[in-house]
Amino acid sequence: MSAPTRTASRLEHSTTVRVLTRVGLASIGLLHILIGVIALAVASGAGGQADQSGALQAVASVPGGVFVLWLVIVGLIVLAVWQVLVAVTAHGAGTKLLEVVKAVVYAALAVVTISIASGGHHNASSTEKSGSARLLALPGGVFVLGLIGLIVVAVGVGFIRNGVTHRFERDLKLPPDRWAGAITVLGRVGYIAKGVALLLVGGLVVAGAITFDPSKAAGLDGSLKALASVPYGVVLLVAIALGLLAYGLFWCVRAVRARL
């Protein structure tokens, strides 16, 4: 074992790092619970920004919310570092790449959270639309945007597969009692709902590329609101919202039961 790998392994087994990593896992759960609540509000016609930015801004708007956001920031940063440590000690190029991608996602979310905690306003839908517009203006940009959409669709399919096959259970220490069944149901419903939401997002990005219309690539918030405007779409939106609530609760359980 090389010196960097030994160092990464020691840090990976550090009690402090593990505790803060669990805080980060719980933070992901909290955000998805809030997104689910906002999505239910959208379905009822109350409005709101049903994505991670909207969830973070909802936290910031309540008394003591900024303190919670800074706790979330610490958890997300440590979670990103944790994924890097796992990537260093993991075997196989594919596994290492997956852990690095997770680290980048958590780090990016930490940056957005820092901006909101510092008083900034972040609208993910507008950012994604403007980014898509800039990409479509570039030579070959339509193919890149289409590829991004297909990747998001593939990730969504992966989430659904995780939910159907119970693969997520490999990362858990399930209790040997009746709670194991409840946790499994939360995970299955949550992963499938998250996968369906990503299929919507990716499908609209691909549609935006095909029609050369960046307004369709509006991220999770835009996708859920577009769903609410079609016949019977509200029913599916409510189902996805409840699934995201289940996914958030599952991550909160995972914060306690995860194999680290």
C-alpha positions in Angstrom: 0.0 0.0 0.0 1.4 3.4 -1.0 1.9 6.3 1.4 -1.0 8.3 0.0 -3.3 5.3 0.2 -2.3 4.6 3.8 -2.9 8.3 4.7 -6.3 8.2 3.0 -7.2 5.0 4.8 -6.3 6.5 8.2 -8.4 9.6 7.6 -11.2 7.4 6.2 -11.3 5.6 9.6 -11.1 8.8 11.7 -14.0 9.2 14.1 -14.3 12.9 13.4 -14.4 12.4 9.7 -17.0 9.7 10.0 -19.2 11.7 12.3 -19.1 14.7 10.0 -19.7 12.4 7.0 -22.9 11.2 8.6 -23.9 14.9 9.1 -23.4 15.3 5.3 -25.6 12.3 4.6 -28.3 13.7 6.8 -28.0 17.0 5.0 -28.7 15.3 1.7 -31.8 13.7 3.3 -33.0 17.1 4.7 -32.7 18.7 1.2 -34.7 16.0 -0.5 -37.4 16.2 2.2 -37.7 19.9 1.6 -37.7 19.4 -2.2 -40.5 16.9 -1.8 -42.5 19.4 0.4 -42.0 22.2 -2.2 -43.0 19.8 -5.0 -46.2 19.1 -3.1 -46.8 22.9 -2.9 -46.2 23.2 -6.6 -48.8 20.4 -7.2 -51.3 22.3 -5.1 -50.7 25.5 -7.0 -48.8 27.3 -4.2 -45.6 27.6 -6.1 -42.0 27.5 -4.9 -38.6 26.4 -6.3 -38.6 22.6 -6.2 -34.9 21.9 -6.4 -31.9 22.0 -4.1 -31.5 25.8 -4.4 -35.1 26.3 -3.4 -34.7 23.9 -0.5 -31.6 25.7 0.8 -33.3 29.1 0.4 -36.3 27.7 2.4 -33.9 26.8 5.2 -32.2 30.2 5.1 -35.6 32.0 5.5 -36.5 30.5 8.9 -35.0 31.7 12.2 -31.7 29.9 12.9 -31.7 28.6 9.3 -28.4 30.1 8.4 -26.8 28.2 11.3 -28.3 25.0 9.9 -26.9 25.9 6.5 -23.4 26.3 7.8 -23.7 22.9 9.5 -24.9 21.5 6.1 -21.9 23.1 4.5 -19.4 21.4 6.8 -21.2 18.1 6.3 -21.1 18.4 2.5 -17.5 19.4 2.4 -16.5 16.5 4.6 -18.7 14.2 2.6 -16.9 15.4 -0.6 -13.5 14.8 1.1 -14.8 11.3 2.2 -15.6 10.4 -1.4 -12.1 11.4 -2.4 -10.7 9.2 0.3 -12.8 6.3 -0.8 -11.7 6.9 -4.4 -8.0 6.7 -3.3 -8.5 3.5 -1.4 -11.0 1.9 -3.8 -10.1 -0.8 -6.4 -11.0 -0.5 -10.0 -10.9 2.5 -12.3 -14.7 2.6 -12.7 -15.3 2.6 -8.9 -12.7 5.4 -8.4 -14.3 7.5 -11.1 -17.7 7.1 -9.6 -16.5 8.2 -6.2 -14.7 11.2 -7.7 -18.0 12.2 -9.5 -19.9 12.0 -6.2 -17.2 14.2 -4.6 -17.6 16.8 -7.3 -21.4 16.8 -6.9 -21.2 17.3 -3.1 -18.5 20.0 -3.4 -20.6 21.9 -6.0 -23.6 21.7 -3.7 -21.5 23.0 -0.8 -20.5 26.0 -3.0 -24.1 26.8 -3.7 -25.0 26.4 0.0 -22.1 28.8 0.9 -23.5 31.4 -1.5 -27.0 31.1 -0.1 -25.8 31.1 3.5 -23.8 34.3 2.7 -27.0 36.1 1.5 -26.8 35.3 -2.2 -29.7 34.2 -4.3 -29.3 31.2 -6.6 -31.9 30.2 -9.2 -30.8 26.8 -10.6 -33.5 26.8 -13.4 -32.3 30.2 -14.8 -28.6 29.1 -14.5 -29.4 25.9 -16.4 -31.4 27.7 -19.1 -28.7 30.3 -19.7 -26.0 27.5 -19.7 -27.9 25.6 -22.2 -28.4 28.7 -24.4 -24.6 29.4 -24.3 -23.9 25.7 -25.2 -26.4 25.7 -28.1 -24.7 28.9 -29.5 -21.4 27.0 -29.8 -20.4 24.9 -32.8 -21.5 21.3 -32.0 -23.0 22.5 -28.8 -26.4 20.9 -29.6 -24.7 17.4 -29.6 -23.0 18.2 -26.2 -26.3 19.3 -24.7 -28.0 16.2 -26.1 -25.2 14.0 -24.6 -25.7 15.7 -21.2 -29.4 14.9 -21.4 -28.7 11.3 -22.2 -26.2 11.0 -19.4 -28.9 12.3 -17.0 -31.4 9.8 -18.4 -28.8 7.0 -17.9 -28.3 8.1 -14.2 -32.1 8.1 -13.8 -32.3 4.6 -15.1 -29.5 3.6 -12.7 -31.5 5.0 -9.8 -34.6 3.1 -10.8 -32.5 -0.1 -11.2 -31.1 0.5 -7.7 -34.6 0.8 -6.3 -36.0 -2.3 -8.1 -33.0 -4.6 -7.3 -32.4 -3.4 -3.8 -28.7 -2.7 -4.6 -28.7 0.3 -2.2 -28.9 -2.2 0.7 -25.2 -3.1 0.2 -24.3 0.3 1.7 -26.5 -0.2 4.8 -26.3 -2.0 8.2 -30.0 -3.0 8.3 -31.4 -3.8 11.8 -32.4 -7.4 12.4 -36.0 -6.4 13.2 -39.2 -5.0 11.6 -37.5 -1.7 10.9 -35.4 -3.4 8.2 -38.5 -3.8 6.0 -39.6 -0.2 6.5 -36.1 1.1 5.6 -36.1 -1.1 2.5 -39.5 0.3 1.4 -38.3 3.9 1.9 -35.2 3.1 -0.2 -37.1 1.4 -3.0 -39.7 4.1 -3.3 -37.1 6.9 -2.9 -34.7 5.6 -5.5 -37.4 4.9 -8.1 -39.0 8.4 -7.6 -35.6 10.1 -7.8 -34.9 8.1 -11.0 -38.2 9.1 -12.6 -37.5 12.8 -11.7 -34.0 12.5 -13.4 -35.6 10.8 -16.4 -37.9 13.9 -16.7 -34.9 16.3 -16.4 -32.8 14.4 -18.9 -35.7 14.0 -21.3 -36.4 17.7 -21.4 -32.7 18.5 -21.9 -32.6 16.1 -24.9 -35.8 17.8 -26.1 -34.2 21.2 -25.7 -31.3 20.0 -27.8 -33.5 18.5 -30.5 -35.8 21.6 -30.8 -32.9 24.0 -30.2 -34.9 25.5 -27.3 -32.8 26.1 -24.1 -35.9 27.0 -22.1 -36.8 23.3 -21.9 -33.6 22.5 -20.1 -34.8 24.0 -16.9 -33.5 21.4 -14.4 -35.6 19.7 -11.7 -37.7 22.7 -10.8 -38.7 23.4 -14.4 -39.3 19.7 -15.1 -41.7 19.3 -12.2 -43.5 22.5 -13.0 -43.8 21.4 -16.7 -45.3 18.1 -15.4 -47.9 20.0 -13.4 -49.1 21.7 -16.6 -50.0 18.6 -18.5 -53.2 16.5 -18.2 -53.0 14.2 -15.1 -49.4 15.5 -14.6 -50.3 16.7 -11.1 -51.0 13.1 -10.0 -47.6 12.0 -11.2 -46.1 15.1 -9.6 -47.6 14.2 -6.2 -46.3 10.7 -6.5 -42.8 11.9 -7.3 -43.0 14.4 -4.4 -44.0 11.7 -2.0 -41.2 9.5 -3.4 -38.7 12.3 -2.8 -39.9 12.6 0.7 -39.3 8.9 1.1 -35.8 9.3 -0.5 -35.0 12.1 2.0 -36.1 10.0 4.9 -34.1 7.1 3.6 -30.9 9.3 3.5 -31.6 10.4 7.1 -31.7 6.7 8.1 -28.6 6.1 6.0 -26.8 8.8 8.0 -27.2 6.4 10.9 -27.1 3.0 9.3 -24.6 3.6 6.4 -21.5 1.3 6.1 -18.6 3.7 6.3 
